Coordinates of C-alpha atoms and ligand atoms in Angstrom, one line a residue:
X1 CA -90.3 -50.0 -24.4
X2 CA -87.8 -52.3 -23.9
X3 CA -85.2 -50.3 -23.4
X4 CA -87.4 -48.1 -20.6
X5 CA -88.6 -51.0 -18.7
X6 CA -84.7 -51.9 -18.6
X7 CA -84.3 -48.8 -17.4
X8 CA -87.2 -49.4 -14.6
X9 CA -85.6 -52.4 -13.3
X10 CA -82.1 -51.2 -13.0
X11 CA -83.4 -48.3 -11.0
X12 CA -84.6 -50.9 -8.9
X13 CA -82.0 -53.2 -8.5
X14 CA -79.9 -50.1 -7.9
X15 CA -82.6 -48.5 -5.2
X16 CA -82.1 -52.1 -3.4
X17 CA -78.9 -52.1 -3.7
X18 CA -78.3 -48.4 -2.1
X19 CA -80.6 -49.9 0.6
X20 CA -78.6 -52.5 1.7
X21 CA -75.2 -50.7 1.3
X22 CA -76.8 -48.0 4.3
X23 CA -78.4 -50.8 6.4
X24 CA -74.6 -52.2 6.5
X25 CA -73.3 -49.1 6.9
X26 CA -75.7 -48.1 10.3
X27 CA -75.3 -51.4 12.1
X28 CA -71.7 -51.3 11.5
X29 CA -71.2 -47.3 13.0
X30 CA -73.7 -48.2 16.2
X31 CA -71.3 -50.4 18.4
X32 CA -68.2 -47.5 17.9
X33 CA -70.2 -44.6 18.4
X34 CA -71.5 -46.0 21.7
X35 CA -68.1 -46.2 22.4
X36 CA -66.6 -43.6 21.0
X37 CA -69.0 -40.4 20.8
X38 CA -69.5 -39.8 24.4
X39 CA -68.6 -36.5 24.1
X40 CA -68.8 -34.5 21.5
X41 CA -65.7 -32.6 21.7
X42 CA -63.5 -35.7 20.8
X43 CA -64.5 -34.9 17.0
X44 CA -62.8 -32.0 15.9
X45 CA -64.6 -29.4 13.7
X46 CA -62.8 -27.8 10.4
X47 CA -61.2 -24.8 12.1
X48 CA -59.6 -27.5 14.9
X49 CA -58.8 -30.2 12.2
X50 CA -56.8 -27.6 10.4
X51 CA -54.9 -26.2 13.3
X52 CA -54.2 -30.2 14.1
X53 CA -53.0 -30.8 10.3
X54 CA -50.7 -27.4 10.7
X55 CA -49.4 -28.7 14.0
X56 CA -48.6 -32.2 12.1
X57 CA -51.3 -34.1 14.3
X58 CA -53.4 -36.7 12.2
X59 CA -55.9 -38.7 13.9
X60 CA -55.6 -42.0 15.7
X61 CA -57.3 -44.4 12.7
X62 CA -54.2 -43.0 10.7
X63 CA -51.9 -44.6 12.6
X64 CA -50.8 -41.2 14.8
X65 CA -49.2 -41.5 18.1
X66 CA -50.2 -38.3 19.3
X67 CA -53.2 -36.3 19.3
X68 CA -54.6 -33.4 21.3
X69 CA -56.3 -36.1 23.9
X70 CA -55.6 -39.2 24.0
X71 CA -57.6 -41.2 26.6
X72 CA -58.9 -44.6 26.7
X73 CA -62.8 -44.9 26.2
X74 CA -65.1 -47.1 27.7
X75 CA -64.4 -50.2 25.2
X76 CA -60.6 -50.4 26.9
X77 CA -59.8 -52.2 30.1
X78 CA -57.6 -51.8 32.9
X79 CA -55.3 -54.4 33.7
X80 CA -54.7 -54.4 37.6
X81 CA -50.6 -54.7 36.9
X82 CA -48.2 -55.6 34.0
X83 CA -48.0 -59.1 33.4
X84 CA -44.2 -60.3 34.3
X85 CA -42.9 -61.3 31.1
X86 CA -40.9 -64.9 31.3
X87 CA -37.5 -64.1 30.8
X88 CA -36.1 -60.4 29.5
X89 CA -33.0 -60.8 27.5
X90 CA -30.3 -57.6 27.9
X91 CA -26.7 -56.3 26.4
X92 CA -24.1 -55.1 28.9
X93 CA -20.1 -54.1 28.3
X94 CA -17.6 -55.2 30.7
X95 CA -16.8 -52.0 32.3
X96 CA -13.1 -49.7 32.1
X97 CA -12.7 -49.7 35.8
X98 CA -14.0 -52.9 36.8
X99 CA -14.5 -56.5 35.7
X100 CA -17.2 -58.9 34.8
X101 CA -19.0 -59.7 38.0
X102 CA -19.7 -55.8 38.4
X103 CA -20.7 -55.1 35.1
X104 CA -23.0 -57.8 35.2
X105 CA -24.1 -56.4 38.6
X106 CA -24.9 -53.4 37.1
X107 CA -26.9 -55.2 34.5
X108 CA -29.6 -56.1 36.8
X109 CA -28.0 -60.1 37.9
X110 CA -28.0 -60.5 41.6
X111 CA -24.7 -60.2 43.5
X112 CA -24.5 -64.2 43.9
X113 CA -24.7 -64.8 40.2
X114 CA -22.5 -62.4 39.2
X115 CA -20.2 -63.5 40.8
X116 CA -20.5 -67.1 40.3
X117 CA -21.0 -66.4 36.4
X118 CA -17.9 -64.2 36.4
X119 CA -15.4 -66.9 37.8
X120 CA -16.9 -69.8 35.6
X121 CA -16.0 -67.3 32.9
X122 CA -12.9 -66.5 33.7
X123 CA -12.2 -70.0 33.9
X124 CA -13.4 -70.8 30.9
X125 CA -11.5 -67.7 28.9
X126 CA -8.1 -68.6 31.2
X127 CA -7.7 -65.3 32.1
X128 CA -10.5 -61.5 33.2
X129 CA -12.5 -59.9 30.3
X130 CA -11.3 -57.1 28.8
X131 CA -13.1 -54.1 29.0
X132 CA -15.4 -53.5 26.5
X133 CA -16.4 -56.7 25.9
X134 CA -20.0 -57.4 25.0
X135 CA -22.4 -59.4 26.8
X136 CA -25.4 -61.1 26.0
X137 CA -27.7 -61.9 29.3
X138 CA -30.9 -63.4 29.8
X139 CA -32.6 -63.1 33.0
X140 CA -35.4 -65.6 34.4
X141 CA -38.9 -65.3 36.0
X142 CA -38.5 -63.0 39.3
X143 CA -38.1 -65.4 42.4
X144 CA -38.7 -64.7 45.5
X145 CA -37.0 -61.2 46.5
X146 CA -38.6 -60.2 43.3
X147 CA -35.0 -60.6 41.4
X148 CA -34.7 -62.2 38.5
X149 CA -32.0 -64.9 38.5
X150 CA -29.5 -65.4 35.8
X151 CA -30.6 -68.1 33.2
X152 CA -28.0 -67.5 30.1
X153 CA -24.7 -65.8 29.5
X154 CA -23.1 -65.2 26.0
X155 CA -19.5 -63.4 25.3
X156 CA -16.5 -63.4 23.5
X157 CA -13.5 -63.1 25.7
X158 CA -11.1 -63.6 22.7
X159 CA -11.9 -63.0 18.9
X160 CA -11.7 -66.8 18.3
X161 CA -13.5 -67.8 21.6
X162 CA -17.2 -68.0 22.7
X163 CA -18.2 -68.5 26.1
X164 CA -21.6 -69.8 27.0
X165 CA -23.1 -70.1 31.0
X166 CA -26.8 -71.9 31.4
X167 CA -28.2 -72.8 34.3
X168 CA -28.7 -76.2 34.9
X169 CA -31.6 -77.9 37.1
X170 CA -29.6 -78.0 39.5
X171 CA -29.1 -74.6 39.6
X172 CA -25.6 -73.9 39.0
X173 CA -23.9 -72.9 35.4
X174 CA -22.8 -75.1 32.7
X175 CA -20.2 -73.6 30.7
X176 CA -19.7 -73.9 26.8
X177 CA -16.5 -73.4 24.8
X178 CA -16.6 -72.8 21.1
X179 CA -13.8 -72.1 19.1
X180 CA -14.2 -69.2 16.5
X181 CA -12.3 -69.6 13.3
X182 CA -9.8 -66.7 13.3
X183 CA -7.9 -65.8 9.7
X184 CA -5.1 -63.7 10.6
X185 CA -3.5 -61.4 7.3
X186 CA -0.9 -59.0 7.6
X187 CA -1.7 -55.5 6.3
X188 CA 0.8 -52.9 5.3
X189 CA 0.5 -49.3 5.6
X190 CA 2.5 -47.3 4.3
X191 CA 2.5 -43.0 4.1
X192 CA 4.3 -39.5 4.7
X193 CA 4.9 -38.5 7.9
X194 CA 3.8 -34.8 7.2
X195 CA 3.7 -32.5 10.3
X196 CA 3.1 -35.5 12.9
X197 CA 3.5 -39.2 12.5
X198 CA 0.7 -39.7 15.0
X199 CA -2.1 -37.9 13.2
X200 CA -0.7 -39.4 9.7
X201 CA -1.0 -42.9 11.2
X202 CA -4.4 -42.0 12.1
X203 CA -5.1 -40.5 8.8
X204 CA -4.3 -43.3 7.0
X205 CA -6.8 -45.6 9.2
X206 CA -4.2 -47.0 11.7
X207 CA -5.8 -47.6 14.7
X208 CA -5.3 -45.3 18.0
X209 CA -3.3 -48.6 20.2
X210 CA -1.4 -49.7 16.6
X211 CA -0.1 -45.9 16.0
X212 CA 0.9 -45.6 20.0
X213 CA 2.6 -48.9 19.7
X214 CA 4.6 -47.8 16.4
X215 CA 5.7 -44.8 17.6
X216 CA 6.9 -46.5 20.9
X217 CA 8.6 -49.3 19.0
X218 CA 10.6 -47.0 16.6
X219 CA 11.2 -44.5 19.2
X220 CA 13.5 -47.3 20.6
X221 CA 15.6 -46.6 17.2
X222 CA 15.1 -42.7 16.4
X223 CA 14.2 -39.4 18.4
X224 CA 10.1 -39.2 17.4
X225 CA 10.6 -35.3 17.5
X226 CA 13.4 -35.4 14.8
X227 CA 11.3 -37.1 12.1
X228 CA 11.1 -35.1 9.0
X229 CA 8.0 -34.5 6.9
X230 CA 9.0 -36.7 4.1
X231 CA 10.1 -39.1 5.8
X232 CA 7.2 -42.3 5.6
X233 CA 6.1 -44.2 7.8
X234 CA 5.8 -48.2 7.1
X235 CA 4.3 -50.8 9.3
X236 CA 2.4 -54.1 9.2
X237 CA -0.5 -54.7 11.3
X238 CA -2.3 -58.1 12.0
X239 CA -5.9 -58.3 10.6
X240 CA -8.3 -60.6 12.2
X241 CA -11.7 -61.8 10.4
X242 CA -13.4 -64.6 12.7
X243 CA -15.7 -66.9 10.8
X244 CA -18.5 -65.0 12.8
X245 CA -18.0 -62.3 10.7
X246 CA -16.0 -60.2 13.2
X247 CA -13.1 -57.9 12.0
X248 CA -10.6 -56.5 13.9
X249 CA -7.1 -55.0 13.9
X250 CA -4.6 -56.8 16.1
X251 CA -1.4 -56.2 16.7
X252 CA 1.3 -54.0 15.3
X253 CA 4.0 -56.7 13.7
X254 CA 6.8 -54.4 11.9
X255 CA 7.4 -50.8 12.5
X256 CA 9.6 -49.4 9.6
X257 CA 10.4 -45.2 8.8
X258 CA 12.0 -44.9 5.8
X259 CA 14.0 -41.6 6.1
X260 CA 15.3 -39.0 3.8
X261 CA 18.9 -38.1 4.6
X262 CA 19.3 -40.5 7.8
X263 CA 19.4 -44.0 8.2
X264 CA 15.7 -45.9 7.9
X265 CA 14.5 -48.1 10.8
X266 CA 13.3 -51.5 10.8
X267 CA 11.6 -52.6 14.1
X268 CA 10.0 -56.3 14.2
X269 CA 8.4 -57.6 16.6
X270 CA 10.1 -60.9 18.1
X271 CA 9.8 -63.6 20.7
X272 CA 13.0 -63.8 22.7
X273 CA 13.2 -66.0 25.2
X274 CA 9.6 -66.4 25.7
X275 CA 9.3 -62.7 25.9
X276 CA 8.0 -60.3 23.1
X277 CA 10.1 -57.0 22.2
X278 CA 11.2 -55.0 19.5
X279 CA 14.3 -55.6 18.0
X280 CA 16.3 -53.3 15.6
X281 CA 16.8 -55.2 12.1
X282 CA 20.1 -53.1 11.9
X283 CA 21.0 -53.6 15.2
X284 CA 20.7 -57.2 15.4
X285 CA 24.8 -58.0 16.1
X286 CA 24.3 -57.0 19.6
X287 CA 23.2 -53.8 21.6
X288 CA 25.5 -53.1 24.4
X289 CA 23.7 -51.8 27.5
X290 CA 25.8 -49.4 29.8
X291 CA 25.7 -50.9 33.3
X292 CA 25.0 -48.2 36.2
X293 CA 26.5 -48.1 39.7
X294 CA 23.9 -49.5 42.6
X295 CA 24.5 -46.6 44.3
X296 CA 25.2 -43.2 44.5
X297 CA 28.2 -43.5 47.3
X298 CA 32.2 -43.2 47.6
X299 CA 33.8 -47.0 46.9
X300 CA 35.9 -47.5 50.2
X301 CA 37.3 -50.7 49.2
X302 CA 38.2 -51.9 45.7
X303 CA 38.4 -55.8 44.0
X304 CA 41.7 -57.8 44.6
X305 CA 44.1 -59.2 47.6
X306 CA 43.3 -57.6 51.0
X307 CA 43.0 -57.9 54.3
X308 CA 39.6 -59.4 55.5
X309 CA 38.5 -56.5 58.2
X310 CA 36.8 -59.4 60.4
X311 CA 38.5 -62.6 59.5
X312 CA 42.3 -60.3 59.6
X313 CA 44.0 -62.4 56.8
X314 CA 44.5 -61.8 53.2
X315 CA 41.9 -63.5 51.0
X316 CA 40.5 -62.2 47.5
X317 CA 38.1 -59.2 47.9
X318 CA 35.5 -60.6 44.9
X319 CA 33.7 -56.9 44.8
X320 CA 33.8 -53.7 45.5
X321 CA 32.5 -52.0 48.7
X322 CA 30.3 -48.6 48.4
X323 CA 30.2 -46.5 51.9
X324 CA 26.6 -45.7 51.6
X325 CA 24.3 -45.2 54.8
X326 CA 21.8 -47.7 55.6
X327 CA 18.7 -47.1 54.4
X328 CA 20.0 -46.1 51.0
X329 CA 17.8 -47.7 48.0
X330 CA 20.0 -49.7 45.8
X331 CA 19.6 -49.5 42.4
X332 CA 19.9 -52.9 39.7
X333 CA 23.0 -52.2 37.5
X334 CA 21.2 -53.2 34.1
X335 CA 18.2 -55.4 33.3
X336 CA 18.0 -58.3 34.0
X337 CA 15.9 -61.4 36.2
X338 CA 16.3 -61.8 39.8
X339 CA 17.6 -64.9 40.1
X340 CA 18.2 -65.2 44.4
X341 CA 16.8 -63.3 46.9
X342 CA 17.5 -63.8 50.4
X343 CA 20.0 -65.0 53.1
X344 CA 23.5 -66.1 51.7
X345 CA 25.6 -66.8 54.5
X346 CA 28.2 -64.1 55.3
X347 CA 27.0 -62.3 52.4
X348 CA 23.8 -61.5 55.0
X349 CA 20.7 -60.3 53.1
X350 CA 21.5 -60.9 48.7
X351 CA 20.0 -60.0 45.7
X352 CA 21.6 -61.7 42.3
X353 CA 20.6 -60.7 39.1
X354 CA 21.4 -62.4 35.5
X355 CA 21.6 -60.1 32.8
X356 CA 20.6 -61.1 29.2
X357 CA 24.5 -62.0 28.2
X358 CA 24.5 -64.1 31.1
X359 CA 26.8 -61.4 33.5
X360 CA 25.5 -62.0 37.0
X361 CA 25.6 -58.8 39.4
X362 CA 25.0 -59.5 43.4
X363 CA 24.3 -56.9 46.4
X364 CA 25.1 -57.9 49.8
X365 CA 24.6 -57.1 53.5
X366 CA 21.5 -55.5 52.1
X367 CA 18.9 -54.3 55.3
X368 CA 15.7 -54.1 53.2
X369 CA 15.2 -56.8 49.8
X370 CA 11.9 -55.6 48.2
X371 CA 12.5 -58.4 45.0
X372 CA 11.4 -61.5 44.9
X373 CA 13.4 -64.4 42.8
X374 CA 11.9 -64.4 39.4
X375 CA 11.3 -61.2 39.0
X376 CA 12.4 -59.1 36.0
X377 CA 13.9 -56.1 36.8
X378 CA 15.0 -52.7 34.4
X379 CA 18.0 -51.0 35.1
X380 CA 17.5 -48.3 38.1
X381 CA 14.6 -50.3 39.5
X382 CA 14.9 -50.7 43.4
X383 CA 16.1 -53.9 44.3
X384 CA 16.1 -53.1 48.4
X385 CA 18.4 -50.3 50.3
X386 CA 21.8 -50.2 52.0
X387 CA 22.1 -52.7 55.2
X388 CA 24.8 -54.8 57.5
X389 CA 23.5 -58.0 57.4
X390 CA 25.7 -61.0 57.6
X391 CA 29.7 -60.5 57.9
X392 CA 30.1 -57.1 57.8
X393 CA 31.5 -54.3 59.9
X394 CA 28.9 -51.9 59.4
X395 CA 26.7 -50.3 56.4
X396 CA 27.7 -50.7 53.2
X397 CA 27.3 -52.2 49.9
X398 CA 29.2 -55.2 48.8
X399 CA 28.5 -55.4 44.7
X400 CA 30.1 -58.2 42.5
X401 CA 30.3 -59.0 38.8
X402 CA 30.1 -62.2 37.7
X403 CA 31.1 -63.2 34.3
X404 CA 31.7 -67.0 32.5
X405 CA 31.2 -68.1 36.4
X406 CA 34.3 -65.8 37.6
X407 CA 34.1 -63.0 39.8
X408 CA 35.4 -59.8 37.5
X409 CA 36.1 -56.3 38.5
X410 CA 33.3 -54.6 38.5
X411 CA 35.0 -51.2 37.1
X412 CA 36.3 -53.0 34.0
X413 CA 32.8 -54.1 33.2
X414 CA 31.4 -51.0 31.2
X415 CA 28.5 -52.3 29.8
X416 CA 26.1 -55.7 29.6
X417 CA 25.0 -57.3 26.1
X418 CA 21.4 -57.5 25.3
X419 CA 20.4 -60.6 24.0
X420 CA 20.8 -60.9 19.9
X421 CA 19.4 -63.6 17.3
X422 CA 21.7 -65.9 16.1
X423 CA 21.6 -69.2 13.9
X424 CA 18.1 -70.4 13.1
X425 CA 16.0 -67.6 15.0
X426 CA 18.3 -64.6 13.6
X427 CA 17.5 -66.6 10.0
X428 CA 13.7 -66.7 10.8
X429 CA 14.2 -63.4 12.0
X430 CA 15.5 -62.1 8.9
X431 CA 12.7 -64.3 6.5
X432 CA 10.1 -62.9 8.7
X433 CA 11.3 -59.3 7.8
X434 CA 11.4 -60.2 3.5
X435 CA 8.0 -61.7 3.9
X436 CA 7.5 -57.9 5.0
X437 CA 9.1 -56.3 2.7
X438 CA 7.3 -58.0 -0.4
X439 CA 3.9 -57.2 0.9
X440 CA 2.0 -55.0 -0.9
X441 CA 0.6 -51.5 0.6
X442 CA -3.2 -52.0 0.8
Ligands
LIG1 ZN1 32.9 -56.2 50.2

């Protein structure tokens, strides 16, 4: 008895129980499927939920973005437009072609404060953006054009620089320099040249601008093409890790090749004179550069004691006179800096050049100068072309060589010297290059 009357009363608790659950259940489906089953069609049968499940479409509550129709039903309203969001933040790269202020142009920021952004930046960075640099922008609310004005700039013009613009109340930029920590290690790299030293740089993870530089800095030292296979290539590039994380490979420091049957190369890069070059570590005693003539012309009057044409008395003749017609582009003798350009008295129109050794050339009675003072110039550039300015009978060139403040002969002066290390930089020089040396290849 017992146990049927327990029996009795947990069929009724259950019965109860089942009750419930379904009065739950039907007041929870009514509010969706006033909503939702409008129209029938919306529920696919078997045959259409299988040829949905083959095509890889699963229904909405499953999280699916597709579906055969997807349409909003009655429980979804229409906004009348998009709400404008308050500010919309955006990534843009300085461009190849062009700077900042149009790549930020492009961007979406109005002419005004691209423009205005771009010089505060270039202020701030001392110098343009190079291309490819990232920038962060954040735009504000659309003003009255509809444009949204520039609230926040972020970039890194420099590995160890960042460069922040916001706009003040008062509507213009306030600019933020932070310096990024910047550990610089050398890394050498070291391999066989194979079939091409170009594609063995790159094979051996050299990057495309430190491979180019190499072979143009030990090109200065060996013909590229006559570079055997066995040969190997040795260099040290600059790594950079900022303290944001950033890694990058600077610049190529020492080019070496080490070469079977033929003399190896070392190539470091040095500061001479406030200028960077390559210098040859086995070249350092000096390197003699031949000098060229101005111009291509017949010399109608040599250096010593003659008779002035003009001034019909004898006096020293301190150059050498080329018969070349006017017009003719004259040529600088070796490299060198431009140290006068202009008027010189009887000398008419001059150009004077100082070579690395300290030999001076001058041009005179020049028509056309087209250097200004200052300038560096490689031998063969154009200085200006063939004149008669100042004391001179008619066109021609009047070339002198200077040397220890003396005029010399210009035909016994073969060749300039280029500028070689001596004392304490030719010792730092030559530290620099051990420090090399000992490095390990990694
Ligand atoms: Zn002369």
């Amino acid at each position: 008895m017992r146990e049927t009357g327990g029996k009795r009363r947990g069929w009724r608790v259950a019965g109860g129980a089942l009750a419930l659950v379904s009065g739950v259940a039907l007041m929870a489906a009514a509010p969706f499927s006033a909503a939702l089953a409008d129209d029938g069609a919306d529920v696919p049968g078997p045959d259409m939920a299988a040829e949905l499940a083959a095509a890889g479409v699963s229904s909405a509550d499953r999280g699916a973005l597709s579906g055969r129709r997807m349409v909003a039903g009655r429980a979804v309203t229409m906004l009348k437009a998009a709400p404008e969001r308050a500010f919309r933040e955006l990534v843009a790269r300085v461009g190849e072609a062009d700077g900042l202020a149009a790549s930020l142009r492009r961007a979406g920021v109005t002419r005004g404060d691209a423009q205005a952004a771009a010089d505060a930046v270039r202020a701030a960075a001392g110098g343009p953006v190079h291309a490819g640099t990232r920038v962060d922008i954040r735009l504000g609310k659309p003003g009255g054009g509809g444009m949204r004005p520039l609230e926040a700039l972020t970039l890194k013009p420099r590995d160890d620089l960042s460069v922040t613009l916001e706009r003040t109340a008062a509507g213009d930029f306030s600019v933020r320099r932070e310096a990024i920590g910047v550990t610089v290690t050398p890394l050498r790299v070291s391999g066989r040249a194979g079939d091409g030293l170009y594609w063995a740089l790159r094979g051996a993870g050299v990057s495309a601008r430190a491979a180019q530089d190499y072979l143009k800095a030990i090109g200065g030292a060996v013909d590229v093409g006559e570079v055997g296979a066995e040969d190997r290539f040795d260099l040290v590039i600059e790594q950079r890790a900022s303290q944001d994380g950033e890694a990058n490979a600077g610049r190529l420091l020492y080019a070496g090749l080490d070469r079977v049957g033929a003399s190896d190369v070392e190539m470091l890069q040095w500061s001479v004179g406030g200028e960077t070059r390559w210098l040859d570590a086995g070249r350092l005693g000096g390197e003699a550069e031949g000098m060229i003539w101005p111009v291509a012309a017949r010399i109608s009057s040599g250096f010593g004691m003659r008779r002035h044409p003009i001034l019909r008395y004898k006096r020293m003749h301190k150059g050498i006179d080329f018969a070349a017609t006017r017009g003719t582009p004259i040529q600088a003798a070796a490299d060198g800096v431009v140290i006068r350009s202009g008027r010189a008295g009887g000398y008419g129109n001059q150009v004077r050049i100082r070579h690395e050794d300290g030999t001076v050339t001058s041009y005179s009675h020049m028509a056309r100068l087209s250097v200004a003072a200052g300038t560096r110039v490689a031998q063969g550039d154009v200085i200006g072309t063939v004149g008669s300015t100042g004391l001179s009978t008619g066109p021609h060139l009047h070339y002198e060589v200077h040397q220890g403040g003396r005029a010399v002969d210009p035909r016994g002066v073969g060749s300039v010297q280029r500028a070689t290390l001596s004392g304490e930089a030719l010792a730092a020089f030559k530290a620099r290059l051990e420090e090399y040396r000992a490095l390990p290849v990694g």
